[in-house]
Structure formats: structure tokens, C-alpha cells
Amino acid sequence: ISNPYPNPTNNNTRVDYTLPNGVYQGEIVFYDLQGKEIKRFKVDRTFDSLLISTTDIPAGTYYYQLQTSSQASGGKKLVVVK
């Protein structure tokens, strides 16, 4: 999973991802600094990036990762400014 672009963002950000070999679907999950899940997006091999609207997310720092049935990627950071 890539770092988001742009970062920081105030409207939209793009996250590029690649599913592991043999895995056909997963989820990109966003968490606040307390570890509370704030957004979850299903992803598959149809695309290799996800455009995310951040207009409904309060300003702050968030972490996200790509999760599949067998593993989770390392966390990446996203900063939302208003």
C-alpha cells in the first residue's frame, strides 16, 4: 500500500495498493489516533488505487492499512486539514 497523495489533504486523497499474489479482495481500513475505525473500503483486483473523499472526516491524523483474510500491511499515515 502506498502513501496517500496529496498528504495533507482537505478534500480527496488517493491511495495506491497491490493485493498479494493469490488474493483477490481486501479492505483498506482507516483508524483515528485512539485506534477507533473511522472508514472501511472494499478493494479488489479490478483497480489498483482508491480515491477517498475526506470532506466528512474531521481534521486530524489518521492511520490506515490494507487488510486481507490472511494478512495486514504496515500502517500508513494520512493528515486531514480543514
Backbone as numpy.savetxt, mean C-alpha at the origin, in Angstrom:
# Nx Ny Nz CAx CAy CAz Cx Cy Cz
7.40 -4.86 -3.25 6.55 -3.68 -3.25 7.45 -2.45 -3.25
7.01 -1.42 -3.97 7.84 -0.22 -4.11 7.49 0.84 -3.09
8.34 1.86 -3.02 8.00 3.05 -2.27 6.92 3.80 -3.04
6.02 4.51 -2.35 4.95 5.21 -3.06 5.48 6.43 -3.80
4.78 6.83 -4.84 5.13 8.03 -5.58 3.86 8.78 -5.93
3.72 10.05 -5.60 4.65 10.86 -4.81 4.52 10.56 -3.32
5.55 10.90 -2.60 5.58 10.72 -1.15 6.46 11.81 -0.57
5.90 12.76 0.20 4.53 12.83 0.70 3.51 13.14 -0.40
2.25 12.87 -0.07 1.16 13.10 -1.02 0.00 13.77 -0.31
-0.86 14.42 -1.10 -2.08 14.98 -0.51 -3.34 14.56 -1.27
-3.20 13.92 -2.44 -4.37 13.50 -3.21 -4.32 12.03 -3.60
-3.28 11.65 -4.34 -3.13 10.29 -4.84 -1.68 9.86 -4.73
-1.48 8.57 -4.61 -0.14 8.02 -4.65 -0.19 6.69 -5.40
0.93 6.31 -5.97 1.01 5.06 -6.73 2.00 4.14 -6.06
1.60 2.87 -5.94 2.46 1.83 -5.37 2.61 0.74 -6.42
3.85 0.46 -6.81 4.13 -0.64 -7.73 4.36 -1.91 -6.92
3.94 -3.04 -7.45 4.11 -4.30 -6.72 4.34 -5.44 -7.71
4.94 -6.49 -7.22 5.13 -7.72 -7.97 4.78 -8.87 -7.04
3.84 -9.69 -7.45 3.49 -10.86 -6.65 4.56 -11.94 -6.83
4.84 -12.70 -5.76 5.84 -13.77 -5.87 5.43 -14.82 -6.91
6.40 -15.56 -7.43 6.13 -16.63 -8.39 5.11 -17.60 -7.81
4.13 -17.98 -8.62 3.11 -18.94 -8.19 1.99 -18.34 -7.37
2.07 -17.05 -7.06 1.02 -16.37 -6.29 0.24 -15.48 -7.26
-1.09 -15.60 -7.23 -1.90 -14.89 -8.21 -2.74 -13.76 -7.63
-2.80 -13.67 -6.30 -3.52 -12.56 -5.68 -2.95 -12.29 -4.31
-3.21 -11.08 -3.83 -2.77 -10.66 -2.51 -3.50 -9.40 -2.11
-3.01 -8.74 -1.08 -3.62 -7.50 -0.62 -2.53 -6.53 -0.19
-2.74 -5.26 -0.49 -1.88 -4.21 0.04 -2.65 -3.59 1.19
-2.04 -3.64 2.37 -2.73 -3.21 3.60 -1.98 -2.02 4.21
-2.74 -0.98 4.56 -2.19 0.24 5.16 -2.55 0.28 6.65
-1.57 0.72 7.47 -1.73 0.81 8.91 -1.30 2.20 9.38
-1.94 2.68 10.47 -1.47 3.91 11.08 -0.31 3.58 12.02
0.25 4.58 12.69 1.42 4.35 13.54 1.12 3.48 14.76
-0.14 3.36 15.14 -0.52 2.50 16.26 -0.78 1.07 15.81
-0.66 0.81 14.51 -0.87 -0.54 14.00 -2.31 -0.84 13.61
-3.18 0.16 13.64 -4.58 -0.02 13.26 -4.69 -0.01 11.74
-5.36 -1.02 11.19 -5.56 -1.09 9.74 -6.49 0.04 9.31
-6.09 0.77 8.25 -6.94 1.86 7.76 -7.47 1.63 6.35
-6.76 0.85 5.53 -7.22 0.54 4.18 -6.65 -0.79 3.75
-7.41 -1.49 2.89 -6.99 -2.79 2.35 -7.44 -2.85 0.90
-6.51 -3.21 0.01 -6.80 -3.29 -1.41 -6.42 -4.67 -1.93
-7.33 -5.33 -2.62 -7.03 -6.60 -3.26 -6.25 -6.33 -4.54
-5.20 -7.12 -4.78 -4.39 -6.99 -5.99 -4.20 -8.36 -6.61
-3.94 -8.37 -7.92 -3.66 -9.63 -8.61 -2.67 -9.37 -9.73
-2.46 -10.35 -10.56 -1.48 -10.24 -11.64 -1.99 -9.44 -12.85
-3.25 -8.98 -12.81 -3.80 -8.18 -13.91 -3.00 -6.90 -14.10
-2.58 -6.28 -12.98 -1.82 -5.03 -13.00 -0.55 -5.20 -12.18
0.33 -4.20 -12.26 1.55 -4.24 -11.43 1.70 -2.97 -10.60
0.63 -2.17 -10.54 0.65 -0.98 -9.70 -0.77 -0.68 -9.22
-0.83 0.12 -8.17 -2.11 0.49 -7.56 -2.10 2.00 -7.34
-3.10 2.70 -7.87 -3.26 4.14 -7.64 -4.24 4.31 -6.49
-3.79 4.99 -5.45 -4.57 5.10 -4.21 -4.94 6.55 -3.95
-6.22 6.81 -3.74 -6.67 8.14 -3.33 -6.41 8.29 -1.84
-5.79 9.40 -1.46 -5.52 9.65 -0.04 -6.37 10.80 0.49
-7.37 11.23 -0.29 -8.17 12.37 0.13 -8.99 12.08 1.39
-9.31 10.81 1.65 -10.10 10.46 2.83 -9.24 9.97 4.00
-7.93 10.10 3.87 -7.01 9.68 4.93 -6.50 10.93 5.64
-6.59 10.99 6.96 -6.06 12.16 7.68 -4.56 12.33 7.47
-4.08 13.55 7.62 -2.64 13.81 7.52 -1.92 12.95 8.55
-0.77 12.42 8.17 0.01 11.61 9.10 0.92 10.66 8.36
1.58 9.80 9.13 2.50 8.80 8.60 1.85 7.43 8.69
1.96 6.66 7.63 1.34 5.35 7.55 2.35 4.34 7.02
2.12 3.09 7.33 2.95 2.00 6.82 2.06 1.05 6.04
2.64 0.38 5.06 1.88 -0.57 4.27 2.76 -1.73 3.87
2.11 -2.83 3.52 2.84 -4.01 3.05 1.96 -4.81 2.11
2.61 -5.62 1.30 1.93 -6.56 0.42 1.81 -7.88 1.16
0.59 -8.38 1.30 0.34 -9.63 2.00 -0.24 -10.65 1.03
0.27 -11.88 1.11 -0.28 -12.99 0.35 -0.62 -14.10 1.34
-1.18 -15.18 0.86 -1.55 -16.28 1.75 -0.33 -16.91 2.42
0.85 -16.74 1.83 2.03 -17.40 2.38 3.07 -16.47 2.98
2.99 -15.16 2.72 4.01 -14.26 3.24 3.55 -12.81 3.21
4.34 -11.95 3.86 4.11 -10.51 3.85 5.43 -9.81 3.54
5.38 -8.75 2.76 6.59 -7.99 2.44 6.99 -7.15 3.64
8.19 -6.60 3.57 8.60 -5.63 4.57 7.75 -4.37 4.45
7.64 -3.61 5.50 6.81 -2.43 5.51 7.45 -1.26 4.79
6.63 -0.46 4.15 7.05 0.78 3.49 6.26 1.92 4.11
6.79 3.14 4.00 6.18 4.30 4.66 5.56 5.24 3.64
4.40 5.80 4.01 3.68 6.79 3.22 3.35 7.96 4.15
3.61 9.19 3.69 3.27 10.39 4.44 2.16 11.12 3.69
1.07 11.41 4.39 -0.06 12.15 3.83 -0.06 13.53 4.44
-0.08 14.57 3.59 -0.13 15.95 4.04 -1.43 16.57 3.54
-1.93 17.54 4.27 -3.18 18.24 3.89 -2.94 19.71 3.76
